[in-house]
Amino acid sequence: MARKPDATARERILAVATRLFDAHGVHTVGLQQIIDELGCGKNLLYREFATKDELVVAYLERCQHDWTSIVERISEELPGDPAGQLIEIVAVVAEQAMRQGFRGCPVHNTNAEFAVAEHPVHRACVGHFDEVRDHLYDLAVRARADDPRTLADRIALIVDGVNANGAALGARGASSVARGLADDVVRAAL
Amino acid sequence: MARKPDATARERILAVATRLFDAHGVHTVGLQQIIDELGCGKNLLYREFATKDELVVAYLERCQHDWTSIVERISEELPGDPAGQLIEIVAVVAEQAMRQGFRGCPVHNTNAEFAVAEHPVHRACVGHFDEVRDHLYDLAVRARADDPRTLADRIALIVDGVNANGAALGARGASSVARGLADDVVRAAL
DNA sequence: GTCTATACTAGGATAGAC
DNA sequence: GTCTATCCTAGTATAGAC
């Protein structure tokens, strides 16, 4: 009797790959390691993702989706308060960065591993940061900032700074001052 | 006739390794690639650096030395003006981040590639960030900030944010607003 | 037909012997 | 400075279980 095709295979592969990539970085994790942890055959992985690059791009899309979920939740919690949303975005990222074992923004980390500008993985990373930038700008405009471009970029600096500093120094680093800084930045921009 | 032992060998190796590590990341650069570019034998490299990890640690020490040179130059340019030095540090990093081909802080990038906390490379990275943090705190104290810890951490966030954002988006990113933000932050803290 | 498991190629890695 | 040993990688092909 033939098995039914497993519709969840792609999701299961991505879940394992995400966990390993997040923990160790992309280049240090081999496909064999993913296969071993999945307990599946090599063919299954290669059916869903023809190359490792494809798997990495799918991983990045998943990271991007996670980010979108966060900002949408914040948007629902503070409807009609774009200025508050800008501050809350910083607060949520800072909270993540102070957790034990935080390794930084996975997209930044992946971007650091793929230097060639034309590489699809590098492009996927840049695409994510462009989306983040656009969203922050949109919030800054709706907050009626005098200079929304500058406000959005200042918040972007804080978010990126929390991710980088938290990856290096964790909770004993600079993340704890991020929310206060965002507060001052937003207040001064309105 | 036998060659004299080359006292500059270590420096030449480090120079090539630094260029390649900066451009492509640590894991993607093989020792063979470094050897090929040097035009030397494998023994020479192994005489100076027993393992790749040792070479990477030496590379990080070089990065740390480069950073020290920058802050010392700023210290000489603005003697007796610790507040101005904090702003100038941000300005110099932002200027670097807007250059063509900027790939981010090499220490952050290397740290992202070495996740294991006990790994000597990871330790070397954290050591660098601790030094940076201490230096910023020292400047904030000497600037007579009301809360020097918070001021130092706010500047650290901006510096790290410039490095991360610049690596992703370059000159079209958020680096251009860094100096202005640092200016406001320092002014508000005094 | 779908999956697991294994064998295999080709290349690159670290490491070290001579 | 060359040459070798061993290991690990991505990716392909094949054999067999369900």
PDB file of N, CA and C (backbone and C1' of nucleotides) in Angstrom, chain A residues 2-3 5-6 40-41 43 47, chain C residues 1-8:
ATOM      1  N   ALA A   2       0.466   2.166  -0.847  1.00  0.00           N
ATOM      2  CA  ALA A   2       1.282   3.377  -1.001  1.00  0.00           C
ATOM      3  C   ALA A   2       0.982   4.368   0.123  1.00  0.00           C
ATOM      4  N   ARG A   3       2.003   5.074   0.576  1.00  0.00           N
ATOM      5  CA  ARG A   3       1.793   6.126   1.578  1.00  0.00           C
ATOM      6  C   ARG A   3       1.141   7.346   0.938  1.00  0.00           C
ATOM      7  N   PRO A   5       1.028  11.310   0.332  1.00  0.00           N
ATOM      8  CA  PRO A   5       2.040  12.365   0.376  1.00  0.00           C
ATOM      9  C   PRO A   5       1.851  13.225   1.622  1.00  0.00           C
ATOM     10  N   ASP A   6       2.943  13.532   2.277  1.00  0.00           N
ATOM     11  CA  ASP A   6       2.885  14.253   3.537  1.00  0.00           C
ATOM     12  C   ASP A   6       2.880  15.761   3.290  1.00  0.00           C
ATOM     13  N   CYS A  40      14.323  11.741   8.497  1.00  0.00           N
ATOM     14  CA  CYS A  40      13.747  11.453   7.190  1.00  0.00           C
ATOM     15  C   CYS A  40      14.857  11.104   6.210  1.00  0.00           C
ATOM     16  N   GLY A  41      14.459  10.781   5.010  1.00  0.00           N
ATOM     17  CA  GLY A  41      15.434  10.490   3.966  1.00  0.00           C
ATOM     18  C   GLY A  41      15.880  11.761   3.275  1.00  0.00           C
ATOM     19  N   ASN A  43      15.926  12.319   0.131  1.00  0.00           N
ATOM     20  CA  ASN A  43      15.078  12.656  -1.011  1.00  0.00           C
ATOM     21  C   ASN A  43      13.966  13.617  -0.644  1.00  0.00           C
ATOM     22  N   ARG A  47      13.234  17.068  -2.417  1.00  0.00           N
ATOM     23  CA  ARG A  47      12.004  17.263  -3.168  1.00  0.00           C
ATOM     24  C   ARG A  47      11.416  18.640  -2.852  1.00  0.00           C
TER      25      ARG A  47
ATOM     26  P    DG C   1       2.095   7.324 -10.779  1.00  0.00           P
ATOM     27  O5'  DG C   1       2.211   7.728  -9.262  1.00  0.00           O
ATOM     28  C5'  DG C   1       2.116   6.645  -8.298  1.00  0.00           C
ATOM     29  C4'  DG C   1       2.053   7.223  -6.905  1.00  0.00           C
ATOM     30  C3'  DG C   1       3.123   8.268  -6.611  1.00  0.00           C
ATOM     31  O3'  DG C   1       2.631   9.153  -5.605  1.00  0.00           O
ATOM     32  C1'  DG C   1       3.544   6.315  -5.329  1.00  0.00           C
ATOM     33  P    DT C   2       3.607  10.352  -5.073  1.00  0.00           P
ATOM     34  O5'  DT C   2       4.138   9.797  -3.677  1.00  0.00           O
ATOM     35  C5'  DT C   2       3.206   9.494  -2.631  1.00  0.00           C
ATOM     36  C4'  DT C   2       3.966   9.193  -1.350  1.00  0.00           C
ATOM     37  C3'  DT C   2       5.118  10.156  -1.078  1.00  0.00           C
ATOM     38  O3'  DT C   2       5.134  10.495   0.306  1.00  0.00           O
ATOM     39  C1'  DT C   2       5.923   7.945  -1.107  1.00  0.00           C
ATOM     40  P    DC C   3       6.050  11.682   0.794  1.00  0.00           P
ATOM     41  O5'  DC C   3       7.253  10.932   1.532  1.00  0.00           O
ATOM     42  C5'  DC C   3       7.025  10.364   2.807  1.00  0.00           C
ATOM     43  C4'  DC C   3       7.843   9.107   2.973  1.00  0.00           C
ATOM     44  C3'  DC C   3       9.304   9.333   3.336  1.00  0.00           C
ATOM     45  O3'  DC C   3       9.442   9.504   4.733  1.00  0.00           O
ATOM     46  C1'  DC C   3       8.968   7.443   1.875  1.00  0.00           C
ATOM     47  P    DT C   4      10.845   9.876   5.328  1.00  0.00           P
ATOM     48  O5'  DT C   4      11.635   8.494   5.274  1.00  0.00           O
ATOM     49  C5'  DT C   4      11.170   7.370   6.021  1.00  0.00           C
ATOM     50  C4'  DT C   4      12.157   6.226   5.904  1.00  0.00           C
ATOM     51  C3'  DT C   4      13.566   6.554   6.395  1.00  0.00           C
ATOM     52  O3'  DT C   4      14.034   5.499   7.215  1.00  0.00           O
ATOM     53  C1'  DT C   4      13.653   5.733   4.172  1.00  0.00           C
ATOM     54  P    DA C   5      15.376   5.737   8.045  1.00  0.00           P
ATOM     55  O5'  DA C   5      16.439   5.018   7.126  1.00  0.00           O
ATOM     56  C5'  DA C   5      16.138   3.770   6.520  1.00  0.00           C
ATOM     57  C4'  DA C   5      17.289   3.379   5.597  1.00  0.00           C
ATOM     58  C3'  DA C   5      18.641   3.938   6.031  1.00  0.00           C
ATOM     59  O3'  DA C   5      19.580   2.882   6.105  1.00  0.00           O
ATOM     60  C1'  DA C   5      18.232   4.425   3.757  1.00  0.00           C
ATOM     61  P    DT C   6      21.058   3.173   6.610  1.00  0.00           P
ATOM     62  O5'  DT C   6      21.892   2.909   5.284  1.00  0.00           O
ATOM     63  C5'  DT C   6      21.460   1.890   4.379  1.00  0.00           C
ATOM     64  C4'  DT C   6      22.156   2.065   3.045  1.00  0.00           C
ATOM     65  C3'  DT C   6      23.630   2.495   3.160  1.00  0.00           C
ATOM     66  O3'  DT C   6      24.405   1.675   2.310  1.00  0.00           O
ATOM     67  C1'  DT C   6      22.490   3.903   1.664  1.00  0.00           C
ATOM     68  P    DA C   7      25.986   1.619   2.482  1.00  0.00           P
ATOM     69  O5'  DA C   7      26.466   1.789   0.973  1.00  0.00           O
ATOM     70  C5'  DA C   7      25.613   1.355  -0.087  1.00  0.00           C
ATOM     71  C4'  DA C   7      25.998   2.081  -1.372  1.00  0.00           C
ATOM     72  C3'  DA C   7      27.475   2.476  -1.446  1.00  0.00           C
ATOM     73  O3'  DA C   7      27.972   2.206  -2.749  1.00  0.00           O
ATOM     74  C1'  DA C   7      26.116   4.389  -1.726  1.00  0.00           C
ATOM     75  P    DC C   8      29.512   2.351  -3.050  1.00  0.00           P
ATOM     76  O5'  DC C   8      29.566   3.732  -3.845  1.00  0.00           O
ATOM     77  C5'  DC C   8      28.672   3.931  -4.950  1.00  0.00           C
ATOM     78  C4'  DC C   8      28.665   5.399  -5.318  1.00  0.00           C
ATOM     79  C3'  DC C   8      30.045   6.048  -5.365  1.00  0.00           C
ATOM     80  O3'  DC C   8      30.460   6.206  -6.724  1.00  0.00           O
ATOM     81  C1'  DC C   8      28.360   7.473  -4.406  1.00  0.00           C
TER      82       DC C   8
END
